[in-house]
Tab-separated table of C-alpha atoms in Angstrom:
chain	number	residue	atom	x	y	z
Y	1	MET	CA	-25.339	-38.616	17.750
Y	2	LYS	CA	-22.993	-35.987	16.450
Y	3	ALA	CA	-20.004	-37.044	14.386
Y	4	GLN	CA	-17.621	-35.482	16.908
Y	5	ASP	CA	-18.984	-37.825	19.621
Y	6	ARG	CA	-17.193	-40.735	17.912
Y	7	PRO	CA	-14.292	-39.403	15.821
Y	8	GLY	CA	-14.030	-41.053	12.432
Y	9	LYS	CA	-17.362	-42.746	12.933
Y	10	ALA	CA	-19.709	-40.462	11.006
Y	11	LEU	CA	-21.041	-43.559	9.309
Y	12	ALA	CA	-22.027	-44.930	12.721
Y	13	LEU	CA	-25.110	-42.743	12.479
Y	14	MET	CA	-26.462	-44.871	9.711
Y	15	LEU	CA	-28.606	-47.929	9.809
Y	16	VAL	CA	-27.609	-50.682	7.459
Y	17	ALA	CA	-30.162	-52.984	5.841
Y	18	VAL	CA	-29.143	-56.554	6.597
Y	19	VAL	CA	-32.113	-58.692	5.652
Y	20	LEU	CA	-35.240	-58.047	3.614
Y	21	GLY	CA	-38.271	-60.097	4.431
Y	22	GLY	CA	-41.989	-60.352	4.690
Y	23	CYS	CA	-44.416	-61.871	7.075
Y	24	GLY	CA	-48.093	-62.538	6.784
Y	25	GLY	CA	-50.874	-62.709	9.266
Y	26	GLY	CA	-54.374	-64.092	9.266
Y	27	GLY	CA	-56.201	-63.617	5.999
Y	28	GLU	CA	-54.645	-60.198	5.423
Y	29	ALA	CA	-52.092	-59.261	2.810
Y	30	ALA	CA	-48.502	-59.911	3.772
Y	31	GLU	CA	-46.935	-57.212	5.907
Y	32	HIS	CA	-43.569	-56.218	4.509
Y	33	THR	CA	-40.768	-55.860	7.008
Y	34	GLU	CA	-37.077	-55.103	6.891
Y	35	ARG	CA	-34.355	-55.749	9.413
Y	36	PHE	CA	-31.725	-53.110	10.151
Y	37	THR	CA	-28.673	-52.865	12.343
Y	38	GLN	CA	-28.568	-49.733	14.478
Y	39	GLY	CA	-25.288	-47.990	13.722
Y	40	GLY	CA	-25.207	-45.387	16.500
Y	41	VAL	CA	-26.073	-44.744	20.131
Y	42	SER	CA	-28.840	-42.127	19.732
Y	43	MET	CA	-31.649	-44.584	20.595
Y	44	GLU	CA	-30.039	-46.245	23.636
Y	45	PRO	CA	-31.241	-47.820	25.868
Y	46	THR	CA	-34.237	-48.746	23.676
Y	47	VAL	CA	-32.085	-49.801	20.711
Y	48	MET	CA	-28.441	-50.482	21.409
Y	49	HIS	CA	-25.549	-49.818	19.015
Y	50	GLY	CA	-25.256	-52.907	16.772
Y	51	GLN	CA	-28.718	-54.225	17.654
Y	52	VAL	CA	-30.809	-55.655	14.803
Y	53	VAL	CA	-34.368	-54.298	14.687
Y	54	THR	CA	-37.406	-55.099	12.565
Y	55	VAL	CA	-39.407	-52.314	10.935
Y	56	ARG	CA	-42.778	-52.529	9.223
Y	57	LYS	CA	-42.531	-50.825	5.835
Y	58	VAL	CA	-45.096	-48.039	5.435
Y	59	ASP	CA	-44.514	-47.022	1.796
Y	60	GLY	CA	-46.127	-43.600	2.153
Y	61	GLY	CA	-49.066	-44.855	4.208
Y	62	TYR	CA	-47.837	-43.830	7.649
Y	63	ALA	CA	-50.339	-42.350	10.116
Y	64	PRO	CA	-48.073	-40.820	12.811
Y	65	ARG	CA	-48.493	-41.717	16.461
Y	66	ARG	CA	-46.561	-40.233	19.339
Y	67	GLY	CA	-44.199	-42.825	20.781
Y	68	ASP	CA	-43.564	-44.688	17.512
Y	69	VAL	CA	-39.926	-45.414	16.701
Y	70	VAL	CA	-39.577	-44.626	13.010
Y	71	LEU	CA	-37.087	-45.136	10.220
Y	72	PHE	CA	-36.732	-42.089	7.948
Y	73	ARG	CA	-34.359	-40.200	5.734
Y	74	GLY	CA	-33.284	-36.820	7.067
Y	75	ALA	CA	-33.299	-33.981	4.577
Y	76	GLY	CA	-31.745	-30.552	4.881
Y	77	ALA	CA	-28.449	-29.161	6.038
Y	78	GLN	CA	-29.013	-29.927	9.738
Y	79	TRP	CA	-29.503	-33.673	9.246
Y	80	VAL	CA	-26.440	-35.850	8.829
Y	81	ALA	CA	-25.446	-35.953	5.172
Y	82	SER	CA	-26.157	-39.580	4.430
Y	83	SER	CA	-28.280	-41.700	2.186
Y	84	ALA	CA	-28.855	-44.182	5.020
Y	85	PRO	CA	-32.053	-43.998	7.065
Y	86	LEU	CA	-32.151	-42.817	10.686
Y	87	LEU	CA	-34.068	-44.268	13.643
Y	88	LYS	CA	-35.777	-41.887	16.133
Y	89	ARG	CA	-38.858	-41.668	18.371
Y	90	VAL	CA	-41.906	-39.589	17.424
Y	91	VAL	CA	-42.382	-37.035	20.209
Y	92	ALA	CA	-45.038	-34.833	18.569
Y	93	ILE	CA	-47.233	-35.059	15.482
Y	94	GLY	CA	-48.688	-32.520	13.078
Y	95	GLY	CA	-50.835	-29.861	14.751
Y	96	GLU	CA	-49.111	-30.201	18.132
Y	97	THR	CA	-46.669	-27.768	19.758
Y	98	VAL	CA	-43.605	-29.313	21.390
Y	99	ALA	CA	-41.142	-27.544	23.696
Y	100	CYS	CA	-38.601	-28.114	26.411
Y	101	CYS	CA	-38.648	-27.653	29.175
Y	102	ASP	CA	-41.215	-27.401	31.953
Y	103	GLN	CA	-40.051	-26.609	35.521
Y	104	ALA	CA	-39.081	-30.254	36.022
Y	105	GLY	CA	-36.964	-30.293	32.836
Y	106	ARG	CA	-39.440	-32.397	30.818
Y	107	VAL	CA	-40.478	-32.125	27.172
Y	108	THR	CA	-44.029	-30.839	26.791
Y	109	VAL	CA	-46.577	-31.319	24.032
Y	110	ASP	CA	-49.369	-28.745	23.955
Y	111	GLY	CA	-48.268	-27.714	27.451
Y	112	SER	CA	-48.491	-31.207	29.009
Y	113	PRO	CA	-45.286	-32.969	30.110
Y	114	LEU	CA	-44.427	-36.272	28.451
Y	115	ASP	CA	-43.794	-39.409	30.481
Y	116	GLU	CA	-40.540	-40.523	28.875
Y	117	SER	CA	-39.586	-43.596	30.900
Y	118	TYR	CA	-37.635	-44.854	27.858
Y	119	LEU	CA	-34.996	-42.090	28.098
Y	120	GLY	CA	-31.330	-42.920	28.377
Y	121	GLU	CA	-28.820	-40.148	29.015
Y	122	ASN	CA	-30.588	-36.799	28.823
Y	123	SER	CA	-29.039	-33.596	27.530
Y	124	PRO	CA	-27.957	-31.012	30.080
Y	125	LEU	CA	-30.305	-28.180	31.015
Y	126	ASP	CA	-27.532	-25.667	31.598
Y	127	VAL	CA	-26.275	-25.588	27.983
Y	128	ALA	CA	-27.678	-22.696	25.975
Y	129	PRO	CA	-29.887	-23.773	23.038
Y	130	ASN	CA	-28.123	-23.719	19.685
Y	131	PRO	CA	-29.999	-24.427	16.424
Y	132	ARG	CA	-26.800	-25.878	14.899
Y	133	SER	CA	-26.237	-28.395	17.702
Y	134	CYS	CA	-28.456	-30.689	19.737
Y	135	GLY	CA	-26.299	-30.309	22.857
Y	136	SER	CA	-28.986	-28.633	24.946
Y	137	ARG	CA	-32.142	-30.210	26.292
Y	138	ARG	CA	-33.878	-26.847	25.955
Y	139	PHE	CA	-35.532	-25.725	22.728
Y	140	ALA	CA	-38.141	-23.096	21.909
Y	141	PRO	CA	-41.734	-24.144	21.173
Y	142	VAL	CA	-42.146	-25.708	17.731
Y	143	ALA	CA	-45.541	-25.864	16.036
Y	144	VAL	CA	-45.308	-29.131	14.096
Y	145	PRO	CA	-46.764	-28.759	10.573
Y	146	ALA	CA	-49.751	-30.974	9.696
Y	147	ASP	CA	-47.667	-33.158	7.373
Y	148	ALA	CA	-44.687	-33.581	9.720
Y	149	ILE	CA	-43.442	-35.204	12.934
Y	150	PHE	CA	-40.994	-34.052	15.608
Y	151	VAL	CA	-38.506	-36.820	16.400
Y	152	MET	CA	-35.905	-37.243	19.122
Y	153	GLY	CA	-33.450	-39.947	20.116
Y	154	ASP	CA	-33.933	-41.733	23.438
Y	155	ASN	CA	-30.303	-40.926	24.297
Y	156	ARG	CA	-30.778	-37.153	24.110
Y	157	ALA	CA	-27.191	-36.378	25.088
Y	158	ARG	CA	-25.970	-38.206	21.954
Y	159	SER	CA	-28.726	-37.581	19.391
Y	160	ASN	CA	-28.973	-35.302	16.376
Y	161	ASP	CA	-32.731	-34.851	16.044
Y	162	SER	CA	-35.594	-32.390	15.527
Y	163	ARG	CA	-34.359	-30.172	18.372
Y	164	CYS	CA	-31.758	-28.782	15.986
Y	165	ALA	CA	-32.766	-30.181	12.581
Y	166	GLY	CA	-36.482	-29.409	12.656
Y	167	PRO	CA	-39.596	-31.490	12.012
Y	168	VAL	CA	-39.473	-34.392	9.562
Y	169	PRO	CA	-41.992	-34.690	6.722
Y	170	VAL	CA	-44.283	-37.690	7.262
Y	171	ALA	CA	-43.544	-38.683	3.651
Y	172	SER	CA	-39.887	-39.277	4.693
Y	173	VAL	CA	-40.903	-42.135	7.032
Y	174	SER	CA	-40.259	-45.527	5.453
Y	175	GLY	CA	-40.864	-47.813	8.419
Y	176	VAL	CA	-42.051	-48.195	12.008
Y	177	MET	CA	-40.076	-50.367	14.423
Y	178	THR	CA	-41.966	-53.494	15.444
Y	179	GLY	CA	-39.302	-55.392	17.316
Y	180	GLY	CA	-35.703	-55.487	18.385
């Protein structure tokens, strides 16, 4: 979500830690989880504004998988200037090429369209791509570096994501959503 989408609500982009916890399973070491409140609308309808979600902490041990919803810290001028983590969906992983759009207006990975049944409001096709704004659904092919992921919000019309901010280093991922 861009700050201008909700005037005075730049902080709405942030997720706020509300409860720290841990849970164990079987004979394995305890799995560390955190609970966060989603502060924006970029992941709707999957995660609604104000919804509390649980993430499994990865502490540098994240093996990316397309479709994961991850918690990370955006770095660089294009990401929202904030110390709070962001929540987005992994659309492509290192070594893949992601682009939009095919003839049906779908995101493709290595030339194959994604089935994105989780999408909320999609961005318009008729807006010219702009690297400083995520207003357009269209973006040129991006070869995702081996140590990075390409993330997008499920509410593409209201998400600041890799379309305009670029791939995210895997090392920036701190958690993977496990429940809402």
